[in-house]
Amino acid sequence: MAEQEQMPQPARSGTLKMMSRATYIREALLKNTFLVCAIVAVAAVALIFVFTMWRGWPVVQEPGLADFLGGTEFSSSLDLYGILPLVSGTLVITLGALLLGAPLAIGTAVFLSEIASPQMRRIVRPAVEMLAGVPSVVYGFFGLVIVRPIVAEMTGGMGFGTLTASLILAVMIVPTIATLTEDALGSVPPGIREASYAMGATTWQTIHKVLLPAARIGIIDATILGMGRAIGETMAVVMVAGNAPQFFKGLGEPIATITSQIVIDMSYASGTHRTALFGMAIILFLISMGLVALVRALSRLNEKRA
Amino acid sequence: MIALALVPVVATALLSGCSDGGITHQEVIVTGSTTLLPIAEVAGEMYAEGHEGTSILVSGLGSSAGIESVSKGSSDIGTSSRELKEEEFDLGLDDTPVAFDAIAVIVNPDNPVTGLTTEEVRAIFAGEITNWREVGGPDMEIGLVNRDEASGTREAFHKIVMGDSLFDRGAVVLPGTGQVRAVVAQVEGAIGYISLGFVNEEVRAIAIDGIEPSEATVVSGEYPVQRVLHFFTEGEMSDATADYIEYVLSPDVQDAIVRDAGFIPITAKEGLGG
């Protein structure tokens, strides 16, 4: 701040002496272009939010907030729009994905940042990054054809449901969590690592007692962002979850999530049903806003400590 | 083949255009059943290709919307995948059946059960029967595969088989015919339902009340899980409307488009002498 004040203010129109008119125009044009980019990004979020609220708000009158948030049956043909089973389905599947995916991703990140040789890193890192690039319908198809029969063997039933969906989502969130965790580990000051080794600690002791605690908040951040991805994922879930809007009955029993119900219903929904779908979109919006807020709060905490 | 067949049609259209002293633009508005959408739409496109100056505008808003729209005069043809309800009888609509649709109940080929009664099918889909043992099969859990609530097939199945019973809420819900068939093909204990036209060798369609589903048993009316798809019109039709309906009933459309869409041609009935 102090540095900026001492610097001479850039010349504005009128007092322009140092720049040719053409340069000035080019600079102004560029500056405004980037400003427009930023405004578009913000406006897009704001517009989507306003539109979703506008279309979903009537849910308060019809079917009514209590029936919407607290209802235990979701069936458009019966005019029942209780989203409790869908919310619980979303949470159960997401929790499963985190339990399976987060350790895998954090382990991968530790391996990449602390253990792997440069050659090894050159193979593993692109592989992990490629996981993020695979289209979600491919994950869904893989889940349907390969994972579902295996789960069916394990749990009985048809293999649609929580376990299959969580397994697929666990793989899908690995790149998000692993990349961000690797960043967090990489930003631990090298002196701490060297000090630990200098005191005679082994690699495992250094990772476990020094590095992971030091990068803790970054890792939690990474996990929360991975959670956001798991909650929002739709296509793959539709293909393997079984989409029965019922409460969790077992790992191998069909279950539905908010996103899968929206995508199945949106092609034909009208009236109250459509309103309810927008209402569900509001819930998703609020959840992801909450997650982003949590991440921001944690990073602020991290900055303060550092 | 189709292109060749269209040549005389195009020629006739051009000639008649000349005699009228120029081509006038005509529209046929078709509204209604989403089940009938593929037939009405593809036939409409092909018809319009052969009849310059005529456009067939097709939209799918549901059978009830189609019936209401044609009775109010806002469309020329109302398509419906169901019969008229009692309160719709006095609307004075003319009915042209255009296709049969049968719903086959399918199981895995490894499942030894070959037939069920309508009541057993109802109880299975309502979740009252959960093991194949209860219907004379092996001791194996029944895997229920249902369609999503947007599906016209689900609606028809519900109306014909389920009556007042509700579908078991724990059934796996899949958003497409192809997915239902693929899952039933993979899972030994699974049961589902799809349009008869989509049954292939990967799955087995079972007999209902002792009647095997086939074109013959559907056309004769013996197979119970079936319905007729209708075009409804009101009063005097415009030339273009009458001509389009005639085209839909022609062998070109019935044998190709109707079958491709998974339905049974309405003309099959005449073939059996019924």
Coordinates of C-alpha atoms in Angstrom, one line a residue:
Chain A
M1 CA 0.0 0.0 0.0
A2 CA 2.7 2.5 1.1
E3 CA 4.7 1.7 -2.0
Q4 CA 1.8 2.4 -4.3
E5 CA 1.2 5.8 -2.8
Q6 CA 4.8 6.9 -3.4
M7 CA 4.7 5.9 -7.0
P8 CA 3.6 8.7 -9.4
Q9 CA -0.1 8.2 -10.5
P10 CA -0.4 7.1 -14.1
A11 CA -1.2 9.9 -16.3
R12 CA -5.0 10.4 -17.1
S13 CA -6.5 12.1 -20.0
G14 CA -5.6 15.7 -20.3
T15 CA -2.3 15.5 -18.5
L16 CA -1.2 12.7 -20.8
K17 CA 2.4 13.4 -21.8
M18 CA 4.3 10.1 -21.6
M19 CA 2.2 8.0 -23.9
S20 CA 1.1 8.4 -27.5
R21 CA -2.6 8.6 -28.0
A22 CA -2.6 5.1 -29.7
T23 CA -0.9 3.5 -26.8
Y24 CA -3.3 5.2 -24.4
I25 CA -6.3 3.9 -26.3
R26 CA -4.9 0.4 -26.4
E27 CA -4.2 0.4 -22.7
A28 CA -7.6 1.7 -21.9
L29 CA -9.2 -0.9 -24.2
L30 CA -7.3 -3.8 -22.6
K31 CA -8.1 -2.6 -19.1
N32 CA -11.8 -2.3 -19.9
T33 CA -11.9 -5.7 -21.7
F34 CA -10.6 -7.4 -18.6
L35 CA -13.0 -5.5 -16.5
V36 CA -15.9 -6.7 -18.7
C37 CA -14.6 -10.3 -18.4
A38 CA -14.8 -10.0 -14.6
I39 CA -18.2 -8.4 -14.7
V40 CA -19.6 -11.1 -17.0
A41 CA -18.4 -13.8 -14.6
V42 CA -20.0 -12.1 -11.6
A43 CA -23.1 -11.2 -13.5
A44 CA -23.5 -14.8 -14.7
V45 CA -23.6 -16.1 -11.1
A46 CA -25.9 -13.3 -10.0
L47 CA -28.3 -13.8 -12.9
I48 CA -28.4 -17.6 -12.4
F49 CA -29.1 -17.1 -8.8
V50 CA -31.8 -14.5 -9.3
F51 CA -33.5 -16.6 -12.0
T52 CA -33.4 -19.7 -9.9
M53 CA -34.8 -17.8 -6.9
W54 CA -37.4 -16.3 -9.0
R55 CA -38.6 -19.6 -10.5
G56 CA -38.2 -21.5 -7.3
W57 CA -39.5 -19.1 -4.8
P58 CA -43.2 -20.1 -5.3
V59 CA -42.3 -23.4 -3.6
V60 CA -43.0 -21.5 -0.4
Q61 CA -46.7 -21.4 -1.2
E62 CA -47.1 -24.6 -3.3
P63 CA -46.3 -27.2 -2.0
G64 CA -45.3 -25.2 1.0
L65 CA -42.0 -24.9 2.7
A66 CA -42.8 -27.6 5.4
D67 CA -44.0 -30.1 2.8
F68 CA -41.0 -29.3 0.5
L69 CA -38.2 -29.4 3.0
G70 CA -39.7 -31.9 5.5
G71 CA -41.7 -34.1 3.1
T72 CA -40.6 -37.7 2.9
E73 CA -42.2 -38.6 -0.4
F74 CA -41.2 -37.4 -3.9
S75 CA -43.5 -38.4 -6.6
S76 CA -44.6 -36.1 -9.4
S77 CA -47.5 -38.4 -10.4
L78 CA -48.9 -38.2 -6.9
D79 CA -48.1 -34.5 -6.6
L80 CA -45.8 -35.1 -3.6
Y81 CA -42.7 -33.0 -3.5
G82 CA -40.9 -33.7 -0.3
I83 CA -37.2 -33.5 -0.8
L84 CA -36.0 -35.1 2.5
P85 CA -35.1 -38.4 0.9
L86 CA -33.2 -36.7 -1.9
V87 CA -31.3 -34.4 0.5
S88 CA -30.4 -37.4 2.6
G89 CA -29.4 -39.4 -0.5
T90 CA -27.1 -36.6 -1.6
L91 CA -25.5 -36.5 1.8
V92 CA -25.1 -40.2 2.1
I93 CA -23.5 -40.7 -1.3
T94 CA -21.2 -37.6 -0.8
L95 CA -20.1 -38.8 2.6
G96 CA -19.3 -42.3 1.1
A97 CA -17.4 -40.7 -1.7
L98 CA -15.3 -38.6 0.7
L99 CA -14.6 -41.6 3.0
L100 CA -13.3 -43.6 0.1
G101 CA -11.9 -40.8 -2.1
A102 CA -10.2 -38.4 0.4
P103 CA -7.6 -40.9 1.8
L104 CA -6.8 -42.1 -1.7
A105 CA -6.3 -38.5 -2.9
I106 CA -4.3 -37.3 0.1
G107 CA -2.1 -40.4 -0.1
T108 CA -1.5 -39.7 -3.8
A109 CA -0.6 -36.1 -3.0
V110 CA 1.8 -37.2 -0.3
F111 CA 3.4 -39.7 -2.7
L112 CA 3.7 -37.1 -5.4
S113 CA 5.1 -34.3 -3.2
E114 CA 7.3 -36.3 -0.8
I115 CA 8.1 -39.8 -2.0
A116 CA 8.0 -40.1 -5.7
S117 CA 11.2 -39.7 -7.8
P118 CA 11.0 -37.2 -10.6
Q119 CA 10.5 -39.9 -13.2
M120 CA 7.7 -41.5 -11.2
R121 CA 6.1 -38.0 -10.7
R122 CA 6.2 -37.5 -14.5
I123 CA 4.0 -40.6 -14.9
V124 CA 1.7 -40.3 -11.9
R125 CA 0.8 -36.6 -12.0
P126 CA -0.5 -36.6 -15.6
A127 CA -2.5 -39.7 -14.9
V128 CA -4.2 -38.1 -11.9
E129 CA -4.8 -34.9 -13.9
M130 CA -6.4 -37.0 -16.7
L131 CA -8.9 -38.4 -14.2
A132 CA -10.3 -34.9 -14.1
G133 CA -10.7 -34.7 -17.9
V134 CA -12.7 -37.9 -18.3
P135 CA -16.3 -37.0 -19.2
S136 CA -18.7 -37.9 -16.4
V137 CA -20.9 -40.0 -18.7
V138 CA -17.9 -42.3 -19.2
Y139 CA -17.5 -42.7 -15.4
G140 CA -21.2 -43.5 -15.3
F141 CA -21.0 -46.1 -18.1
F142 CA -17.9 -47.7 -16.5
G143 CA -19.8 -47.8 -13.2
L144 CA -22.8 -49.3 -14.8
V145 CA -21.0 -52.0 -16.7
I146 CA -18.0 -52.8 -14.5
V147 CA -18.5 -51.7 -10.9
R148 CA -22.2 -52.4 -10.6
P149 CA -22.0 -56.2 -11.1
I150 CA -19.1 -56.4 -8.6
V151 CA -21.1 -54.5 -6.0
A152 CA -24.1 -56.7 -6.8
E153 CA -21.9 -59.7 -5.9
M154 CA -20.9 -58.1 -2.6
T155 CA -24.2 -56.7 -1.4
G156 CA -26.8 -58.8 -3.2
G157 CA -29.5 -57.0 -5.1
M158 CA -28.8 -55.3 -8.4
G159 CA -25.8 -53.3 -7.5
F160 CA -27.5 -49.9 -8.0
G161 CA -27.2 -47.6 -5.1
T162 CA -25.0 -45.9 -2.5
L163 CA -21.9 -48.0 -2.7
T164 CA -21.6 -48.0 -6.5
A165 CA -22.3 -44.2 -6.7
S166 CA -19.8 -43.5 -3.9
L167 CA -17.1 -45.6 -5.5
I168 CA -17.5 -43.8 -8.8
L169 CA -17.6 -40.4 -7.2
A170 CA -14.6 -41.2 -5.0
V171 CA -12.5 -41.7 -8.2
M172 CA -14.0 -38.5 -9.7
I173 CA -13.0 -36.3 -6.8
V174 CA -9.4 -37.7 -6.5
P175 CA -7.9 -35.1 -9.0
T176 CA -9.5 -32.1 -7.2
I177 CA -8.4 -33.2 -3.7
A178 CA -5.0 -34.6 -4.8
T179 CA -3.9 -31.5 -6.8
L180 CA -5.0 -29.0 -4.1
T181 CA -3.4 -31.2 -1.3
E182 CA -0.1 -31.3 -3.3
D183 CA -0.2 -27.5 -3.5
A184 CA -0.8 -27.3 0.2
L185 CA 2.1 -29.6 1.0
G186 CA 4.3 -27.7 -1.5
S187 CA 3.6 -24.4 0.2
V188 CA 4.9 -25.7 3.6
P189 CA 8.2 -23.7 4.0
P190 CA 11.1 -26.0 3.0
G191 CA 12.9 -25.0 6.3
I192 CA 10.4 -26.9 8.3
R193 CA 11.0 -30.1 6.3
E194 CA 14.8 -29.7 6.5
A195 CA 14.6 -29.1 10.2
S196 CA 12.7 -32.2 10.7
Y197 CA 15.1 -34.3 8.7
A198 CA 18.0 -32.6 10.4
M199 CA 16.7 -33.8 13.8
G200 CA 16.9 -37.3 12.5
A201 CA 13.2 -37.9 11.8
T202 CA 12.4 -40.5 9.1
T203 CA 10.3 -39.7 6.0
W204 CA 7.2 -41.1 7.6
Q205 CA 7.7 -39.2 10.8
T206 CA 8.3 -36.0 8.9
I207 CA 5.1 -36.5 6.8
H208 CA 3.0 -37.6 9.7
K209 CA 4.2 -35.3 12.5
V210 CA 5.3 -32.2 10.6
L211 CA 4.0 -31.9 7.0
L212 CA 0.4 -33.1 7.3
P213 CA -0.3 -30.9 10.4
A214 CA 1.4 -27.9 8.8
A215 CA -0.8 -28.3 5.6
R216 CA -3.9 -29.3 7.6
I217 CA -6.1 -26.4 6.6
G218 CA -5.1 -26.6 3.0
I219 CA -6.0 -30.3 3.0
I220 CA -9.4 -29.6 4.6
D221 CA -10.0 -26.9 1.9
A222 CA -9.1 -29.5 -0.8
T223 CA -11.6 -32.0 0.7
I224 CA -14.4 -29.5 0.9
L225 CA -13.9 -28.5 -2.8
G226 CA -13.9 -32.2 -3.6
M227 CA -17.1 -32.5 -1.7
G228 CA -18.6 -29.7 -3.8
R229 CA -17.8 -31.7 -6.9
A230 CA -19.3 -34.9 -5.5
I231 CA -22.6 -33.0 -4.6
G232 CA -22.9 -31.4 -8.0
E233 CA -22.1 -34.5 -10.0
T234 CA -25.2 -35.6 -12.0
M235 CA -24.7 -37.8 -15.0
A236 CA -22.6 -40.5 -13.5
V237 CA -24.9 -40.7 -10.4
V238 CA -28.0 -41.0 -12.6
M239 CA -26.5 -44.0 -14.2
V240 CA -25.6 -46.0 -11.1
A241 CA -27.6 -44.7 -8.1
G242 CA -30.9 -46.4 -9.1
N243 CA -32.8 -43.2 -8.6
A244 CA -35.4 -44.4 -6.2
P245 CA -36.4 -41.5 -4.0
Q246 CA -36.2 -43.4 -0.8
F247 CA -34.2 -43.1 2.4
F248 CA -30.9 -45.0 2.8
K249 CA -31.7 -48.7 3.3
G250 CA -28.4 -50.3 2.7
L251 CA -25.2 -49.9 0.6
G252 CA -26.7 -51.9 -2.2
E253 CA -30.2 -50.4 -2.3
P254 CA -31.2 -47.8 -4.8
I255 CA -31.2 -44.2 -3.7
A256 CA -31.7 -40.8 -5.4
T257 CA -29.9 -37.4 -5.1
I258 CA -31.1 -33.9 -5.7
T259 CA -29.2 -33.6 -9.0
S260 CA -30.3 -36.9 -10.4
Q261 CA -33.9 -36.2 -9.6
I262 CA -33.7 -32.8 -11.4
V263 CA -32.1 -34.3 -14.5
I264 CA -34.6 -37.1 -14.7
D265 CA -37.7 -34.9 -14.2
M266 CA -36.7 -31.7 -16.0
S267 CA -37.7 -32.7 -19.5
Y268 CA -41.4 -33.0 -18.7
A269 CA -42.0 -31.1 -15.4
S270 CA -44.5 -28.3 -15.4
G271 CA -46.4 -26.3 -12.8
T272 CA -45.7 -27.1 -9.2
H273 CA -43.4 -29.9 -10.2
R274 CA -41.2 -27.4 -12.1
T275 CA -41.3 -25.0 -9.2
A276 CA -40.1 -27.8 -6.9
L277 CA -37.2 -28.6 -9.3
F278 CA -36.1 -24.9 -9.1
G279 CA -36.6 -25.1 -5.4
M280 CA -34.2 -28.0 -5.3
A281 CA -31.7 -26.0 -7.4
I282 CA -31.9 -23.2 -4.7
I283 CA -31.0 -25.8 -2.1
L284 CA -28.0 -26.9 -4.2
F285 CA -27.0 -23.3 -4.7
L286 CA -27.1 -22.7 -0.9
I287 CA -25.1 -25.8 -0.2
S288 CA -22.3 -24.8 -2.7
M289 CA -22.4 -21.2 -1.4
G290 CA -21.9 -22.6 2.1
L291 CA -19.0 -24.8 1.0
V292 CA -17.3 -21.9 -0.7
A293 CA -17.8 -19.7 2.3
L294 CA -16.3 -22.4 4.5
V295 CA -13.3 -22.6 2.3
R296 CA -12.8 -18.8 2.3
A297 CA -13.1 -18.7 6.1
L298 CA -10.6 -21.5 6.5
S299 CA -8.1 -19.8 4.2
R300 CA -8.4 -16.6 6.1
L301 CA -7.7 -18.6 9.3
N302 CA -4.7 -20.1 7.6
E303 CA -3.4 -16.7 6.5
K304 CA -3.8 -15.3 10.1
R305 CA -1.8 -18.2 11.5
A306 CA 1.0 -18.0 8.9
Chain B
M1 CA -36.4 -47.2 -51.9
I2 CA -37.9 -44.3 -50.0
A3 CA -36.5 -41.8 -52.4
L4 CA -37.8 -43.7 -55.4
A5 CA -41.2 -44.0 -53.8
L6 CA -41.3 -40.2 -53.3
V7 CA -40.6 -39.4 -57.0
P8 CA -44.3 -39.8 -58.1
V9 CA -45.5 -38.0 -55.0
V10 CA -43.3 -35.0 -55.8
A11 CA -44.4 -35.0 -59.4
T12 CA -48.1 -35.1 -58.4
A13 CA -47.6 -32.3 -56.0
L14 CA -45.9 -30.1 -58.6
L15 CA -48.6 -30.9 -61.2
S16 CA -51.4 -30.1 -58.8
G17 CA -49.6 -26.9 -57.8
C18 CA -49.6 -25.9 -61.5
S19 CA -53.3 -26.5 -61.9
D20 CA -54.1 -24.4 -58.8
G21 CA -52.1 -21.6 -60.4
G22 CA -49.3 -21.5 -57.9
I23 CA -48.3 -23.2 -54.6
T24 CA -50.3 -22.0 -51.6
H25 CA -48.9 -22.5 -48.1
Q26 CA -50.7 -24.9 -45.9
E27 CA -50.1 -26.0 -42.3
V28 CA -51.2 -29.1 -40.4
I29 CA -50.8 -28.7 -36.7
V30 CA -50.4 -31.9 -34.8
T31 CA -50.4 -31.8 -31.0
G32 CA -50.5 -34.4 -28.2
S33 CA -48.9 -37.6 -27.1
T34 CA -45.1 -37.8 -26.6
T35 CA -45.3 -41.5 -27.4
L36 CA -46.6 -40.7 -30.8
L37 CA -44.1 -38.0 -31.4
P38 CA -41.5 -40.1 -33.3
I39 CA -44.2 -41.4 -35.7
A40 CA -45.9 -38.0 -36.3
E41 CA -42.7 -36.1 -36.6
V42 CA -40.8 -38.4 -39.0
A43 CA -43.9 -39.0 -41.1
G44 CA -44.4 -35.2 -41.1
E45 CA -40.9 -34.5 -42.3
M46 CA -41.2 -37.0 -45.0
Y47 CA -44.6 -35.8 -46.0
A48 CA -43.5 -32.2 -46.2
E49 CA -40.5 -33.2 -48.4
G50 CA -42.9 -34.6 -51.0
H51 CA -45.4 -31.7 -50.6
E52 CA -43.9 -28.4 -51.1
G53 CA -45.9 -25.6 -49.5
T54 CA -47.3 -27.9 -46.8
S55 CA -45.7 -27.9 -43.4
I56 CA -46.6 -30.4 -40.6
L57 CA -46.0 -28.8 -37.2
V58 CA -45.7 -31.5 -34.5
S59 CA -45.5 -30.9 -30.8
G60 CA -45.8 -33.3 -27.9
L61 CA -47.6 -32.0 -24.8
G62 CA -49.3 -35.1 -23.7
S63 CA -52.4 -37.0 -24.8
S64 CA -54.8 -34.9 -22.8
A65 CA -53.4 -31.6 -24.2
G66 CA -53.8 -33.1 -27.7
I67 CA -57.4 -34.0 -27.2
E68 CA -58.2 -30.6 -25.7
S69 CA -56.3 -28.7 -28.4
V70 CA -58.1 -30.4 -31.3
S71 CA -61.5 -30.0 -29.7
K72 CA -60.9 -26.3 -29.3
G73 CA -59.8 -26.0 -32.9
S74 CA -56.3 -24.8 -32.1
S75 CA -54.8 -27.9 -33.8
D76 CA -55.8 -30.1 -36.7
I77 CA -54.9 -33.4 -35.2
G78 CA -54.7 -34.4 -31.6
T79 CA -52.6 -37.4 -31.0
S80 CA -53.3 -39.6 -28.0
S81 CA -51.8 -42.8 -26.5
R82 CA -55.0 -43.4 -24.6
E83 CA -58.7 -43.9 -25.3
L84 CA -61.2 -41.0 -24.8
K85 CA -62.4 -40.6 -21.3
E86 CA -66.2 -40.6 -20.7
E87 CA -66.3 -36.8 -20.4
E88 CA -64.5 -36.5 -23.7
F89 CA -67.1 -38.6 -25.7
D90 CA -69.4 -35.7 -26.4
L91 CA -66.6 -33.6 -27.9
G92 CA -67.5 -35.2 -31.2
L93 CA -64.0 -36.2 -32.2
D94 CA -63.3 -38.6 -35.1
D95 CA -60.9 -41.4 -34.2
T96 CA -58.2 -42.7 -36.6
P97 CA -56.2 -45.5 -34.9
V98 CA -52.6 -45.3 -36.3
A99 CA -50.6 -48.0 -34.4
F100 CA -50.7 -50.6 -31.7
D101 CA -48.4 -50.4 -28.7
A102 CA -47.8 -53.5 -26.6
I103 CA -45.7 -53.5 -23.4
A104 CA -43.7 -56.6 -22.9
V105 CA -42.7 -57.7 -19.4
I106 CA -39.1 -58.8 -19.7
V107 CA -36.9 -61.0 -17.6
N108 CA -33.4 -62.3 -17.8
P109 CA -33.0 -65.2 -20.3
D110 CA -31.6 -67.4 -17.5
N111 CA -34.8 -67.0 -15.5
P112 CA -36.9 -70.1 -15.8
V113 CA -40.2 -68.3 -15.2
T114 CA -42.0 -68.1 -18.5
G115 CA -45.3 -66.7 -17.6
L116 CA -47.1 -64.6 -15.0
T117 CA -50.7 -63.5 -14.4
T118 CA -51.6 -59.8 -14.6
E119 CA -52.2 -60.0 -10.8
E120 CA -48.8 -61.5 -10.2
V121 CA -47.1 -58.8 -12.3
R122 CA -49.1 -56.1 -10.3
A123 CA -48.0 -57.7 -7.0
I124 CA -44.4 -57.8 -8.1
F125 CA -44.3 -54.2 -9.2
A126 CA -46.1 -53.1 -6.1
G127 CA -43.4 -54.8 -4.0
E128 CA -45.8 -57.4 -2.5
I129 CA -44.0 -60.3 -4.1
T130 CA -40.2 -60.0 -3.7
N131 CA -38.9 -63.5 -4.5
W132 CA -39.2 -65.5 -7.7
R133 CA -40.0 -68.5 -5.5
E134 CA -43.5 -67.1 -4.8
V135 CA -44.4 -67.3 -8.5
G136 CA -43.0 -70.7 -9.1
G137 CA -39.5 -69.7 -9.9
P138 CA -36.2 -70.4 -8.2
D139 CA -35.3 -69.0 -4.7
M140 CA -34.0 -65.7 -6.1
E141 CA -34.7 -62.1 -5.1
I142 CA -36.7 -60.1 -7.6
G143 CA -34.9 -57.0 -8.9
L144 CA -37.5 -54.5 -9.9
V145 CA -36.6 -52.1 -12.7
N146 CA -39.0 -49.3 -13.3
R147 CA -39.1 -46.3 -15.7
D148 CA -39.0 -42.7 -14.7
E149 CA -42.3 -40.8 -14.2
A150 CA -41.9 -39.0 -17.4
S151 CA -42.3 -42.2 -19.4
G152 CA -45.4 -42.8 -21.4
T153 CA -44.7 -46.5 -21.1
R154 CA -44.7 -46.3 -17.3
E155 CA -48.0 -44.4 -17.4
A156 CA -49.6 -47.0 -19.7
F157 CA -48.2 -49.9 -17.7
H158 CA -49.5 -48.3 -14.5
K159 CA -53.0 -47.8 -16.0
I160 CA -53.3 -51.2 -17.6
V161 CA -51.6 -53.4 -14.9
M162 CA -51.3 -51.6 -11.6
G163 CA -54.8 -50.1 -11.3
D164 CA -55.0 -48.5 -7.9
S165 CA -51.7 -50.0 -6.7
L166 CA -48.6 -47.9 -6.4
F167 CA -45.2 -48.9 -7.8
D168 CA -42.7 -50.1 -5.1
R169 CA -40.7 -47.0 -4.2
G170 CA -37.5 -49.1 -3.8
A171 CA -37.4 -50.1 -7.4
V172 CA -34.5 -49.0 -9.5
V173 CA -35.6 -46.1 -11.8
L174 CA -33.9 -45.9 -15.2
P175 CA -34.5 -43.1 -17.7
G176 CA -34.7 -45.1 -20.9
T177 CA -35.9 -48.2 -22.6
G178 CA -32.4 -49.2 -23.6
Q179 CA -31.1 -49.0 -20.1
V180 CA -34.0 -51.1 -18.7
R181 CA -33.2 -53.7 -21.3
A182 CA -29.5 -53.7 -20.7
V183 CA -29.9 -54.1 -16.9
V184 CA -32.5 -56.9 -17.3
A185 CA -30.1 -58.6 -19.7
Q186 CA -27.3 -58.4 -17.1
V187 CA -29.1 -59.2 -13.8
E188 CA -30.4 -62.6 -13.3
G189 CA -33.3 -61.8 -11.0
A190 CA -34.4 -58.6 -12.7
I191 CA -37.8 -57.8 -14.2
G192 CA -38.8 -54.7 -16.2
Y193 CA -41.1 -53.6 -19.0
I194 CA -40.5 -52.1 -22.4
S195 CA -42.3 -51.6 -25.7
L196 CA -42.7 -54.9 -27.5
G197 CA -40.8 -53.5 -30.5
F198 CA -37.6 -53.1 -28.4
V199 CA -37.5 -56.7 -27.1
N200 CA -34.4 -58.5 -28.5
E201 CA -32.5 -61.7 -27.8
E202 CA -30.8 -60.3 -24.7
V203 CA -34.0 -60.5 -22.7
R204 CA -37.1 -62.7 -22.7
A205 CA -40.6 -61.4 -22.9
I206 CA -42.9 -63.5 -20.7
A207 CA -46.4 -64.6 -21.3
I208 CA -49.1 -62.7 -19.4
D209 CA -52.2 -64.7 -18.4
G210 CA -50.9 -67.4 -20.7
I211 CA -50.6 -65.2 -23.8
E212 CA -47.2 -64.7 -25.4
P213 CA -46.8 -61.1 -26.6
S214 CA -46.5 -61.1 -30.4
E215 CA -47.8 -59.1 -33.2
A216 CA -50.6 -61.7 -33.7
T217 CA -51.8 -61.7 -30.1
V218 CA -51.6 -58.0 -29.9
V219 CA -53.6 -57.4 -33.1
S220 CA -56.2 -60.0 -32.1
G221 CA -56.6 -58.3 -28.7
E222 CA -55.6 -61.3 -26.6
Y223 CA -52.4 -59.9 -25.1
P224 CA -53.6 -57.8 -22.2
V225 CA -50.9 -55.2 -21.8
Q226 CA -51.5 -53.2 -25.0
R227 CA -53.0 -50.0 -26.2
V228 CA -54.0 -48.3 -29.4
L229 CA -52.4 -45.0 -30.5
H230 CA -54.9 -42.5 -32.0
F231 CA -55.1 -39.5 -34.2
F232 CA -58.2 -37.5 -33.2
T233 CA -59.7 -34.9 -35.6
E234 CA -62.8 -32.8 -35.4
G235 CA -65.4 -32.2 -38.1
E236 CA -64.4 -31.6 -41.7
M237 CA -60.7 -32.0 -42.3
S238 CA -58.7 -29.8 -44.5
D239 CA -57.3 -31.5 -47.6
A240 CA -53.8 -31.4 -46.3
T241 CA -54.8 -32.9 -43.0
A242 CA -56.7 -35.7 -44.7
D243 CA -53.8 -36.3 -47.0
Y244 CA -51.3 -36.4 -44.2
I245 CA -53.4 -38.9 -42.2
E246 CA -53.7 -41.0 -45.3
Y247 CA -49.9 -40.9 -45.7
V248 CA -49.4 -42.0 -42.0
L249 CA -51.7 -45.0 -42.8
S250 CA -49.8 -45.8 -46.0
P251 CA -47.4 -48.8 -46.1
D252 CA -44.4 -46.5 -46.4
V253 CA -45.0 -45.1 -42.9
Q254 CA -46.7 -48.1 -41.3
D255 CA -44.1 -50.7 -42.3
A256 CA -41.0 -48.5 -41.8
I257 CA -41.5 -45.6 -39.4
V258 CA -44.1 -47.2 -37.1
R259 CA -42.0 -50.3 -36.8
D260 CA -38.8 -48.4 -36.3
A261 CA -40.4 -46.5 -33.5
G262 CA -41.1 -49.8 -31.8
F263 CA -44.8 -50.1 -32.5
I264 CA -47.0 -52.4 -34.4
P265 CA -48.7 -51.1 -37.6
I266 CA -52.4 -50.6 -37.4
T267 CA -52.6 -52.1 -40.8
A268 CA -51.5 -55.5 -39.4
K269 CA -55.0 -56.0 -38.3
E270 CA -56.4 -56.0 -41.8
G271 CA -53.6 -58.5 -42.8
L272 CA -55.1 -61.0 -40.3
G273 CA -58.6 -60.5 -41.7
G274 CA -59.7 -59.0 -38.4

